PDB file of C-alpha atoms in Angstrom:
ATOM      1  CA  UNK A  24      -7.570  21.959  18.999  1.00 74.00           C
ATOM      2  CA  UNK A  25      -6.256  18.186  17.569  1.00 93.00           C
ATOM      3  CA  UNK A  26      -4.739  18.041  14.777  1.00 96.00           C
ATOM      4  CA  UNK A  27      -6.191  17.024  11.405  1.00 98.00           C
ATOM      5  CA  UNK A  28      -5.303  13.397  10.232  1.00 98.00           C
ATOM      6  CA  UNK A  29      -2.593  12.807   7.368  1.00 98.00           C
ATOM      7  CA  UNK A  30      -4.303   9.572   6.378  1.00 98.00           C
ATOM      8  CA  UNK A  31      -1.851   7.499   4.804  1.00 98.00           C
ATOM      9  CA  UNK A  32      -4.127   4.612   3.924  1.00 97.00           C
ATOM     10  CA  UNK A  33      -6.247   7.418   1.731  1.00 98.00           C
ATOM     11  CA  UNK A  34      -3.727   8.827  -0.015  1.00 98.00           C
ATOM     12  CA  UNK A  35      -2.026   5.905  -0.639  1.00 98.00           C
ATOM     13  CA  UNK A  36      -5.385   4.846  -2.128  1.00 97.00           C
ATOM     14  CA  UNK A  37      -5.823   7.607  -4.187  1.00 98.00           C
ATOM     15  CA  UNK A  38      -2.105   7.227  -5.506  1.00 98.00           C
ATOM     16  CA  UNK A  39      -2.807   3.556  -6.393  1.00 97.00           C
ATOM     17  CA  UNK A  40      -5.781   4.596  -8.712  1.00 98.00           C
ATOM     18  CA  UNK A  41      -4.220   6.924 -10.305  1.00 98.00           C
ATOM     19  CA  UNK A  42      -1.129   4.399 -10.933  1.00 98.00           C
ATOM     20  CA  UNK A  43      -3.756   1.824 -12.135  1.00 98.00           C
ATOM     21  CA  UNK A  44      -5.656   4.275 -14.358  1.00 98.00           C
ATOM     22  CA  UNK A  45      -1.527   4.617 -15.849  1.00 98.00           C
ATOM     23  CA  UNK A  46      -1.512   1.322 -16.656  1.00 98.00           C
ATOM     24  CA  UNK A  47      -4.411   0.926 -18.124  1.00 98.00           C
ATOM     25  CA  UNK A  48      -3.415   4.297 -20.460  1.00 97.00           C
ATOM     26  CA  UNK A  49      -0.311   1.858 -21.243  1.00 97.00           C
ATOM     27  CA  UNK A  50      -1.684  -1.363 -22.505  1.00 97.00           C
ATOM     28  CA  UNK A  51      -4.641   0.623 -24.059  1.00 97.00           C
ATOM     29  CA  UNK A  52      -1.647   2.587 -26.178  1.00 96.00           C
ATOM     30  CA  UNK A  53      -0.280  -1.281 -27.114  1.00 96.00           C
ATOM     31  CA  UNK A  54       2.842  -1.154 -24.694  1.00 96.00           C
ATOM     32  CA  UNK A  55       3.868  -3.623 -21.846  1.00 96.00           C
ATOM     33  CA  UNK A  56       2.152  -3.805 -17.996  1.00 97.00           C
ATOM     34  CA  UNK A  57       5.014  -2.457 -15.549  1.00 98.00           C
ATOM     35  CA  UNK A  58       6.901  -5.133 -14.304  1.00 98.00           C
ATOM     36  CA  UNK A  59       8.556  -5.627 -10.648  1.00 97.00           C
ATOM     37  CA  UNK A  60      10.411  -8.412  -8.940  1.00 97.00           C
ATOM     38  CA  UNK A  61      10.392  -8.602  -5.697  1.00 95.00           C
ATOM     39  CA  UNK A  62      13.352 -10.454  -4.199  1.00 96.00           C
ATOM     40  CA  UNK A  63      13.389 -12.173  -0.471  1.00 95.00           C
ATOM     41  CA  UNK A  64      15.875 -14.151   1.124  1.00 96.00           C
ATOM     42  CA  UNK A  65      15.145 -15.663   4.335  1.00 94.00           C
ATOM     43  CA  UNK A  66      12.072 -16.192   6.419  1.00 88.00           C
ATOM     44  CA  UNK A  67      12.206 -12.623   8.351  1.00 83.00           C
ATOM     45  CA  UNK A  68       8.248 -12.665   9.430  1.00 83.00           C
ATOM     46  CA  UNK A  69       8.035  -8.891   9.521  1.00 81.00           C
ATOM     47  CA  UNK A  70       9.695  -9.194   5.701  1.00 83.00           C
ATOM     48  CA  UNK A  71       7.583 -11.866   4.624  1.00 84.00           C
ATOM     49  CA  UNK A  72       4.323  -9.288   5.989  1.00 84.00           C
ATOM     50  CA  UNK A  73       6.079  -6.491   3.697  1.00 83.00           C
ATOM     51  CA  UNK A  74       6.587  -8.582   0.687  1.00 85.00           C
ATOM     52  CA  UNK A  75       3.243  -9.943   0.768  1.00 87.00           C
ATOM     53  CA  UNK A  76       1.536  -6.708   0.610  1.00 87.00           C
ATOM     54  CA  UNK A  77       3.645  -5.593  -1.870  1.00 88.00           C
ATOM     55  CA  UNK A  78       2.364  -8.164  -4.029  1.00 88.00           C
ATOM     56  CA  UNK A  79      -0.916  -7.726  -3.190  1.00 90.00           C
ATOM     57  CA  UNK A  80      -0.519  -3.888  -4.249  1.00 93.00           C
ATOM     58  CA  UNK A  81       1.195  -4.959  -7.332  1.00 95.00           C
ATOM     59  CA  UNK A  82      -1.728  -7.241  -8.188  1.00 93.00           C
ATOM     60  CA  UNK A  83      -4.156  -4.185  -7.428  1.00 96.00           C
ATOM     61  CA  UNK A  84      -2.868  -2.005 -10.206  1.00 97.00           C
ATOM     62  CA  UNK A  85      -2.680  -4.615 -13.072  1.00 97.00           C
ATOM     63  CA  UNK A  86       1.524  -4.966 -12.473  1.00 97.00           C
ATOM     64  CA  UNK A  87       3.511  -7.848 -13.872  1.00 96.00           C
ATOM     65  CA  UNK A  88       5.025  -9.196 -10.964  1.00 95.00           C
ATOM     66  CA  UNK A  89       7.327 -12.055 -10.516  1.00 94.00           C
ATOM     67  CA  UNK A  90       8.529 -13.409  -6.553  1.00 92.00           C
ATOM     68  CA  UNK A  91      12.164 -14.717  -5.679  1.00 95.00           C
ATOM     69  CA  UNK A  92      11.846 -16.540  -2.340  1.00 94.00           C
ATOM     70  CA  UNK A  93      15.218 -17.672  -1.595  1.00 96.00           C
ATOM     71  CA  UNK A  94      16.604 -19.332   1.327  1.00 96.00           C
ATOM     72  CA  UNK A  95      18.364 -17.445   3.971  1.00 95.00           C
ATOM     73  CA  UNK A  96      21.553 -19.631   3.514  1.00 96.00           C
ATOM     74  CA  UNK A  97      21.780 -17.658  -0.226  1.00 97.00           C
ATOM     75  CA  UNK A  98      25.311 -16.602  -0.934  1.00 98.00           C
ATOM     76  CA  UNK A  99      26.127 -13.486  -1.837  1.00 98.00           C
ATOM     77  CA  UNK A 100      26.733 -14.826  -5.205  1.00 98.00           C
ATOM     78  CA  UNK A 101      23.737 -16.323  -6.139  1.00 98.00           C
ATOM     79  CA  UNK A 102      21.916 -13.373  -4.825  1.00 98.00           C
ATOM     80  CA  UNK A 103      24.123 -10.952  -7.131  1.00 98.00           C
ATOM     81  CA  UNK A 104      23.281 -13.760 -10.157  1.00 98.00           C
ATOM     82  CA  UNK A 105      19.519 -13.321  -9.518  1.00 98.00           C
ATOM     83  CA  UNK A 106      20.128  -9.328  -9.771  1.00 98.00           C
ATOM     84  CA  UNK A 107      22.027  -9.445 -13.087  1.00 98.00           C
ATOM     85  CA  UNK A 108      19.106 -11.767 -14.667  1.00 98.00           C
ATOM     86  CA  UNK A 109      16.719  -9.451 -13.852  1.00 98.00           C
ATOM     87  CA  UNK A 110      18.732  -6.479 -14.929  1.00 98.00           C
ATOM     88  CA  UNK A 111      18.869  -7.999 -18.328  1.00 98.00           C
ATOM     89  CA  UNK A 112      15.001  -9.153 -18.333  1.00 98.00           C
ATOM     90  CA  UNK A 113      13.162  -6.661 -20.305  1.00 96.00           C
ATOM     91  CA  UNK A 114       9.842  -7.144 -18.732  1.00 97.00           C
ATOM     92  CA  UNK A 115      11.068  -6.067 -15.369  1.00 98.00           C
ATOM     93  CA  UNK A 116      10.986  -2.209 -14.958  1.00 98.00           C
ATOM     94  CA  UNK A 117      11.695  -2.500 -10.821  1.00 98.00           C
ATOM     95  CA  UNK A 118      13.953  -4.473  -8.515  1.00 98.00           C
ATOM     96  CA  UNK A 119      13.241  -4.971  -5.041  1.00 96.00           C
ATOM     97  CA  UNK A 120      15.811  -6.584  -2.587  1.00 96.00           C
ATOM     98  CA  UNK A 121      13.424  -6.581   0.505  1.00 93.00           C
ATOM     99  CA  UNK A 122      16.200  -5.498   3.173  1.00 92.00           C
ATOM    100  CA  UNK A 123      17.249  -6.648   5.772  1.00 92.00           C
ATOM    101  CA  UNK A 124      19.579  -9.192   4.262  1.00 95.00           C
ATOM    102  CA  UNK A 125      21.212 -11.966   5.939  1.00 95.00           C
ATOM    103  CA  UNK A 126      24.982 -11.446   7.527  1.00 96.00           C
ATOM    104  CA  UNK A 127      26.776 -13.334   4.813  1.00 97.00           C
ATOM    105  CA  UNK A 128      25.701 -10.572   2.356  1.00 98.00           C
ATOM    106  CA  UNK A 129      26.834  -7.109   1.707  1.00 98.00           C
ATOM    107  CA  UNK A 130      23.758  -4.870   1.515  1.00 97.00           C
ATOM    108  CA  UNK A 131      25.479  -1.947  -0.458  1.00 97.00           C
ATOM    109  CA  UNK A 132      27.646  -4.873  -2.894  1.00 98.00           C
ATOM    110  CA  UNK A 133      23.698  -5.569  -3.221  1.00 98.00           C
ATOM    111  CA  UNK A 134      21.905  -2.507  -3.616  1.00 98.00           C
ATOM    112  CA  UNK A 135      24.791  -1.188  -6.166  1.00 98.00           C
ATOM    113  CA  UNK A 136      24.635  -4.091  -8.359  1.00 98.00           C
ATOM    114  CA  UNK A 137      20.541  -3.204  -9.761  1.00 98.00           C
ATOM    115  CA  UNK A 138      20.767  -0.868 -12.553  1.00 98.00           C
ATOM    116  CA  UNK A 139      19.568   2.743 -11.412  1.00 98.00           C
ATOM    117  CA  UNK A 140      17.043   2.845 -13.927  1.00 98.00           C
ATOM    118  CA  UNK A 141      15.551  -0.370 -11.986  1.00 98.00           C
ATOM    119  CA  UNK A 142      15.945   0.891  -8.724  1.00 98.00           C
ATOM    120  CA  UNK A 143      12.471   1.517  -7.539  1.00 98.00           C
ATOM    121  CA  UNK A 144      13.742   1.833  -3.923  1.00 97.00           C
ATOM    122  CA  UNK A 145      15.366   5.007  -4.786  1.00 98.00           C
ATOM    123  CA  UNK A 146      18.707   3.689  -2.816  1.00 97.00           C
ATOM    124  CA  UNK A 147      21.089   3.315  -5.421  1.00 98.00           C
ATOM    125  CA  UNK A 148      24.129   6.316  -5.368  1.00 98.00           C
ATOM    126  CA  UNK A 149      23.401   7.338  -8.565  1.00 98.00           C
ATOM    127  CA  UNK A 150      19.914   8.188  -7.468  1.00 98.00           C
ATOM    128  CA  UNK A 151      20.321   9.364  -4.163  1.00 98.00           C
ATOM    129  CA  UNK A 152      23.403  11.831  -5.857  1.00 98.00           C
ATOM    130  CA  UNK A 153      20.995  12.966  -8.262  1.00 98.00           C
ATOM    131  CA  UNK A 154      18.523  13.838  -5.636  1.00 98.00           C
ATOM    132  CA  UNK A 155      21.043  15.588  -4.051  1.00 97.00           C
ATOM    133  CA  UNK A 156      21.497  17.869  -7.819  1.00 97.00           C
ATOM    134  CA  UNK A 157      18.400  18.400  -7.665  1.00 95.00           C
ATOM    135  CA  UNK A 158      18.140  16.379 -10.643  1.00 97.00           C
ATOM    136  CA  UNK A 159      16.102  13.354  -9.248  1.00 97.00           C
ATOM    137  CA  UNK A 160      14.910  10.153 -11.403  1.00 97.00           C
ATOM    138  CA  UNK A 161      13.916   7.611  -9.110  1.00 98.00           C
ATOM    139  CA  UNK A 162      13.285   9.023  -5.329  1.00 98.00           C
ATOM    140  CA  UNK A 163      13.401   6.898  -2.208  1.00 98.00           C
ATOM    141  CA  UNK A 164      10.278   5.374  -1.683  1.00 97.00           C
ATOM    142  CA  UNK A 165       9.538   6.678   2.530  1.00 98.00           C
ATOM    143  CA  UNK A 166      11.035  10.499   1.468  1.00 98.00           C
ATOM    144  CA  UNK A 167       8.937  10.808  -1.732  1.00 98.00           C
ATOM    145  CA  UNK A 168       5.246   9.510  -0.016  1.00 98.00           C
ATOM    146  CA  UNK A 169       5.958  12.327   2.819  1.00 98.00           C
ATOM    147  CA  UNK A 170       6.174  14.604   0.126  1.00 98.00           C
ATOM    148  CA  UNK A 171       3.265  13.482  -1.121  1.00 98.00           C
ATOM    149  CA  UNK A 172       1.523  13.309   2.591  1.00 98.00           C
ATOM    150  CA  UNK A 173       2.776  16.919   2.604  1.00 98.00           C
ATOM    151  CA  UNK A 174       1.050  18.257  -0.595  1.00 98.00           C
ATOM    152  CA  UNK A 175      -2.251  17.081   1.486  1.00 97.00           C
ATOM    153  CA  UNK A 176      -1.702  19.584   3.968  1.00 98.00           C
ATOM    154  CA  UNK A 177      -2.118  22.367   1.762  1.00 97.00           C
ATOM    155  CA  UNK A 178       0.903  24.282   3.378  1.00 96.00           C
ATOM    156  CA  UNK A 179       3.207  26.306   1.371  1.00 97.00           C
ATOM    157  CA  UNK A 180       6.994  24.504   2.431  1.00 98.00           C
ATOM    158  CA  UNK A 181       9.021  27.275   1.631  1.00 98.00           C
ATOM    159  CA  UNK A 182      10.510  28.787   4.136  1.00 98.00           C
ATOM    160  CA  UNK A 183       9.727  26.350   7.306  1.00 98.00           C
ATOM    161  CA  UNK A 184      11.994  25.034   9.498  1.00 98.00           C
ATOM    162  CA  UNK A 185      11.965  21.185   9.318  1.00 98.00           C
ATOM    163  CA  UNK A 186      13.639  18.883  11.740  1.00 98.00           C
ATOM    164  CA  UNK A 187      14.464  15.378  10.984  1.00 98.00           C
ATOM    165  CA  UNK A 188      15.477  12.952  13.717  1.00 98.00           C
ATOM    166  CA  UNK A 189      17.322  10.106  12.428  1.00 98.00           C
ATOM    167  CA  UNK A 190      20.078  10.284   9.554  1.00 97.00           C
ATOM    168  CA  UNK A 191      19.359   6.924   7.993  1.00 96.00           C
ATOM    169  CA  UNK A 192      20.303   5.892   4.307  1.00 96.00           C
ATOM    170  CA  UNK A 193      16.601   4.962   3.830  1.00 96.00           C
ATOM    171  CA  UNK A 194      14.405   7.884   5.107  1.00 97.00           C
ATOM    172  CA  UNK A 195      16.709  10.603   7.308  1.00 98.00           C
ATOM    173  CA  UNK A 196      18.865  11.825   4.737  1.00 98.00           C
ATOM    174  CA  UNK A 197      17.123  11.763   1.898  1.00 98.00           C
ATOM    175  CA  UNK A 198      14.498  13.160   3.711  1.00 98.00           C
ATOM    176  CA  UNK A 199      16.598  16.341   4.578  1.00 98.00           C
ATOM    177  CA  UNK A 200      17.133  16.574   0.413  1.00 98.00           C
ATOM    178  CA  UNK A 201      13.780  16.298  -0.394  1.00 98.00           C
ATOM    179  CA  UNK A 202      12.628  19.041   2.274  1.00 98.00           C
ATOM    180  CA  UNK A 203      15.443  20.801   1.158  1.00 98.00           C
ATOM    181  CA  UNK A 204      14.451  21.097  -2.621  1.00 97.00           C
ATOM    182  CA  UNK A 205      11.194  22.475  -1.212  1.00 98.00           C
ATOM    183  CA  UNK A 206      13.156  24.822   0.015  1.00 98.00           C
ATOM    184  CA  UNK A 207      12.971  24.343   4.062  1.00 98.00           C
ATOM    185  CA  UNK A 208      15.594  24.927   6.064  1.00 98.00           C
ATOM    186  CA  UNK A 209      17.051  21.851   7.224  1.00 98.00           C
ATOM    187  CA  UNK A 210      18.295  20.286  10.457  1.00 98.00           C
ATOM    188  CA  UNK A 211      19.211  16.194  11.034  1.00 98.00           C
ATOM    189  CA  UNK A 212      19.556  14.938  14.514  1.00 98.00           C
ATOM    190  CA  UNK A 213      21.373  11.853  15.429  1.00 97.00           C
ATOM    191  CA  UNK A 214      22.458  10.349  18.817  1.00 95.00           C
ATOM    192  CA  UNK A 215      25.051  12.843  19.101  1.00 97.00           C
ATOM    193  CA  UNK A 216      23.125  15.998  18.744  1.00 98.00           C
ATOM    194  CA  UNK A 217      23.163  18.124  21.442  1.00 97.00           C
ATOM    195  CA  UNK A 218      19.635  20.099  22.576  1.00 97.00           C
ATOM    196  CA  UNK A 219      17.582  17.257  20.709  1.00 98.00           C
ATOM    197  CA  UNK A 220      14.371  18.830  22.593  1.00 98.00           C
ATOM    198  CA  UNK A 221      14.840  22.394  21.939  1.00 98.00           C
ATOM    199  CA  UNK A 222      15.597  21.923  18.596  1.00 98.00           C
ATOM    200  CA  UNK A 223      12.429  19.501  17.793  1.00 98.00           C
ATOM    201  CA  UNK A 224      10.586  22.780  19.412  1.00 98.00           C
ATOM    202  CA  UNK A 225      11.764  24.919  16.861  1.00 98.00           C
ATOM    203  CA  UNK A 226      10.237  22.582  14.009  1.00 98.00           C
ATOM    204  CA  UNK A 227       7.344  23.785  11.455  1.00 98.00           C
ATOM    205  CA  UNK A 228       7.672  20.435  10.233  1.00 98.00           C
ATOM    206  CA  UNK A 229       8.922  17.428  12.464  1.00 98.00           C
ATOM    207  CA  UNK A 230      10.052  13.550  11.253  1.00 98.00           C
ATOM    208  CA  UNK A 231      10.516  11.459  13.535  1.00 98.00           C
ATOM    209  CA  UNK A 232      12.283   8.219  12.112  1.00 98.00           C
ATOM    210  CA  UNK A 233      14.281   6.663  15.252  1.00 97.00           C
ATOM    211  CA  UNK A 234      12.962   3.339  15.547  1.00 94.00           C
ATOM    212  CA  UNK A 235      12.139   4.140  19.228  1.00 96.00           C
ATOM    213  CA  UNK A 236       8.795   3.570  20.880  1.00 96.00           C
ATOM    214  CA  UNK A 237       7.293   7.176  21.417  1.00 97.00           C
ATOM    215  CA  UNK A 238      10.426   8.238  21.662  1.00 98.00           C
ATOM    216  CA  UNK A 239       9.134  12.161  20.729  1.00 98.00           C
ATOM    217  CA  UNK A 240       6.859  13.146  23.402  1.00 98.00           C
ATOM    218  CA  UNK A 241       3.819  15.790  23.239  1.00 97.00           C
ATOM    219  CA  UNK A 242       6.172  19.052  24.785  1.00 97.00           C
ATOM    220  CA  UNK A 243       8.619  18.229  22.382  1.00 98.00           C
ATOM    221  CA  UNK A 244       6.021  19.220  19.420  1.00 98.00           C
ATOM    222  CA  UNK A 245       6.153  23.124  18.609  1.00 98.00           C
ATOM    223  CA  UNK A 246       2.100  24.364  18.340  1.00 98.00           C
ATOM    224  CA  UNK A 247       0.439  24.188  14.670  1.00 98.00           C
ATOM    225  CA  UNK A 248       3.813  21.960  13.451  1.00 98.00           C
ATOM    226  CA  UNK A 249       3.426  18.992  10.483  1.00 98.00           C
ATOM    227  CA  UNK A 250       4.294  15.796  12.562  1.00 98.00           C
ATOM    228  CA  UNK A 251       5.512  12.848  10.526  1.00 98.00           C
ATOM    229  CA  UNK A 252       6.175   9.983  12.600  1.00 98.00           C
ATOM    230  CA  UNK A 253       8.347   6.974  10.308  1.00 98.00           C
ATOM    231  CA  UNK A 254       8.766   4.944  13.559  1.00 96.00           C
ATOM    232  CA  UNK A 255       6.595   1.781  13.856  1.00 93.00           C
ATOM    233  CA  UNK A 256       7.272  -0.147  17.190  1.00 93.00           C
ATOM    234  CA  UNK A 257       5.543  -2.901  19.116  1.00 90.00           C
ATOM    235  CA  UNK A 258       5.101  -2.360  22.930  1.00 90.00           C
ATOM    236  CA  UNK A 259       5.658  -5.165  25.487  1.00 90.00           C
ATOM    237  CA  UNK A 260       2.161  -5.301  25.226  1.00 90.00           C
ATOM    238  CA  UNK A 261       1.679  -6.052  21.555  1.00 89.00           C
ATOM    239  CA  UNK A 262       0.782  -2.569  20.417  1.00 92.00           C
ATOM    240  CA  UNK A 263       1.779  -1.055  17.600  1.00 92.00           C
ATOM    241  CA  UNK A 264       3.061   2.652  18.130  1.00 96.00           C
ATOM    242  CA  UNK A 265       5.025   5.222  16.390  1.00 97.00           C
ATOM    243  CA  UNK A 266       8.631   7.138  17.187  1.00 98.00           C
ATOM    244  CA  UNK A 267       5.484  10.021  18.833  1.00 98.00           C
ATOM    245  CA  UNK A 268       3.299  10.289  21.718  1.00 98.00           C
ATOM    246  CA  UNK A 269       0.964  10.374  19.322  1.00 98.00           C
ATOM    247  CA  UNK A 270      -2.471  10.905  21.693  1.00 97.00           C
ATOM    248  CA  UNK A 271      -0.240  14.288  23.119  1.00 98.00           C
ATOM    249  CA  UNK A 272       1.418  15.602  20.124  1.00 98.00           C
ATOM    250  CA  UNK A 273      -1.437  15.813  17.950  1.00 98.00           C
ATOM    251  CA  UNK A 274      -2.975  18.416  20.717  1.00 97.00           C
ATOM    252  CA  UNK A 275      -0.201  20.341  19.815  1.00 98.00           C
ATOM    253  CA  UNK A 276      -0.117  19.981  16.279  1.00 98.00           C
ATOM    254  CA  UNK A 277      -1.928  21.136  13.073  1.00 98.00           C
ATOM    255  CA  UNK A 278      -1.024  17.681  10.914  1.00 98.00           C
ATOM    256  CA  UNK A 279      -0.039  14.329  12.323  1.00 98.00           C
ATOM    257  CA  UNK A 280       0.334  11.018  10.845  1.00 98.00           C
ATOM    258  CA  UNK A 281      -0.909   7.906  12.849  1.00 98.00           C
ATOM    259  CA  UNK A 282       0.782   4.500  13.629  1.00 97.00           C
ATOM    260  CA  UNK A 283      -0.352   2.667  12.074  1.00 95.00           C
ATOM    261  CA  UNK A 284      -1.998   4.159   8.874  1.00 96.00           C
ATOM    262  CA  UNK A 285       0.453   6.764   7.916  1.00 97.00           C
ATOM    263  CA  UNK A 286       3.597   6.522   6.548  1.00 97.00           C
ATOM    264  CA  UNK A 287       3.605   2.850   5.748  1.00 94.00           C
ATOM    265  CA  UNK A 288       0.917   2.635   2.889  1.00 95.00           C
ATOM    266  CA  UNK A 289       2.082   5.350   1.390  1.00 97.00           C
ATOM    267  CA  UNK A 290       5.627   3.752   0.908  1.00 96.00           C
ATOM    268  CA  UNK A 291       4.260   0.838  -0.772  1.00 95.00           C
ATOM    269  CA  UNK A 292       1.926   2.925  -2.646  1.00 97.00           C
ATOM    270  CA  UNK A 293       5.164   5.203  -3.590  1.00 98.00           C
ATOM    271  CA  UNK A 294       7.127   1.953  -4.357  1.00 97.00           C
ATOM    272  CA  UNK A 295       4.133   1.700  -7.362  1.00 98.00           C
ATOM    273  CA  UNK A 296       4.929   4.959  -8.504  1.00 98.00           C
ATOM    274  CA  UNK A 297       8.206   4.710  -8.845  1.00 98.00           C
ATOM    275  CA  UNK A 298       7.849   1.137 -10.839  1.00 98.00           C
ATOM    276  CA  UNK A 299       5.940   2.964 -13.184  1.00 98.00           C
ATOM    277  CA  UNK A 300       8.130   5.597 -13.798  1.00 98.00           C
ATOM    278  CA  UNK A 301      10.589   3.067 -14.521  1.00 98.00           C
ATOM    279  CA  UNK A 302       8.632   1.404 -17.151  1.00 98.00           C
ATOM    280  CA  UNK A 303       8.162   4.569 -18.893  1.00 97.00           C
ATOM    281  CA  UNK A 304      11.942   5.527 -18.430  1.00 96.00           C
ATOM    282  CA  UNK A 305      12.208   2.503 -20.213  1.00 95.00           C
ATOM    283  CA  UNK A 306       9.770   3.018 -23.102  1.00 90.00           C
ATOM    284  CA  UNK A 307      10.980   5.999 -24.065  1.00 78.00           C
ATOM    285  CA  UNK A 308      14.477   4.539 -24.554  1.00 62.00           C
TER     286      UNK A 308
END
């Protein structure tokens, strides 16, 4: 039997109207629209896609937005300059550095210099350590919409074996703490791991978040498992395809997420939900 669909572009829906229907709560109860900056630098084409639809989104739910296009010969500097301004602007509940950066600038010196209560990417120490506590505020924006995906499913997590291949900052190890304080049992892969196959094979749940063309195939996919594929990778031809085999995998599987139309709207849609969380952080200051 195929697996059912975890439509990202749904749920991601249904998390933007309930975001919107927040907002509207707010301005109806005489406080502020949720504000978010969104900060490029360079003319990345795959950024400039993100950043546009991130706009677009924040226009969708009745955000205050404001764009920082900057060129890609910004110092580090001036970048850090633009951060403190809009760590000090009170109509700005979220800042977003759209990553990658270019090579004259430190990314962490970056990501460490927007106040935690402002970090709506969820990549700051401070809220990746209190993730880790158990204790989280602001959750990184990829981890927190598979939770969400997740909660679709129906499945109780407690107890399942998840498997996570890729240890990044942005998704793999956060996303062993959140599946952790669902109480799975955890294991991260990485290039070095030994019996990468056999131990996808053992996974209730598996996340695939390589960066590597169908890099998981079908055999690899243990029978009635949650597949979450991260990975989004254009072929020689032009197609767009996940870390997965997806067409074999989901034959195998009891929940898959597509490429594309899984995972990515729901971590612009998550982005939202953090932002708003920040504005009421803030309110209630």
């Amino acid at each position: 039997m195929s697996a059912e669909i975890l439509d990202g572009k749904a749920i991601a829906a249904e998390l933007r109207a309930k975001i919107k229907a927040g907002v509207e709560r707010r301005v109806a109860a005489g406080q502020r629209r949720p504000g978010l900056a969104v900060v490029l630098v360079g003319e990345n084409p795959a950024s400039q896609v993100y950043v546009r639809n991130k706009r677009k989104s924040c226009e969708e739910v009745g955000f205050h937005s404001q764009s920082f296009d900057l060129p890609g010969d910004t110092s580090q500097d001036d970048l850090l300059k633009v951060i403190d301004r809009l760590n000090q602007d009170e109509a700005i509940d979220g800042i977003l550095v759209q990553l990658p950066l270019p090579q004259q600038i430190d990314e962490e010196s970056v990501i460490e210099r927007i106040l935690p209560t402002k970090d709506v990417d969820g990549f700051h120490p401070y809220n990746v350590g209190r993730l880790a506590l158990r204790m989280p505020i602001l959750r990184p924006c990829t981890p927190r919409g598979i939770m969400t995906m997740l909660e679709h499913t129906g499945q109780k997590l407690e107890g399942l074996d998840a498997v996570i291949i890729g240890q990044s900052n942005i998704v793999g190890r956060p996303m062993a703490l959140e599946l952790l304080a669902a109480r799975c049992t955890i294991t991260v892969c990485h290039s070095r791991t030994k019996d990468l196959a056999e131990k996808a094979r053992n996974a209730d749940i598996l996340v695939a978040a390589v960066g590597r063309p169908e890099f998981v195939p079908g055999d690899w996919v243990k029978e009635r498992a949650i597949v979450v594929d991260v990975g989004i990778n254009r072929t020689d031809e032009g197609k767009l395809v996940g870390d997965v085999a997806f067409d074999a995998a989901k034959e195998r599987a009891s929940w898959i997420t597509p490429v594309p139309g899984g995972v990515g709207p729901m971590t612009i849609a998550t982005l939202l939900e953090n932002t708003l969380q920040a504005a009421e952080l803030h309110s209630s200051v």
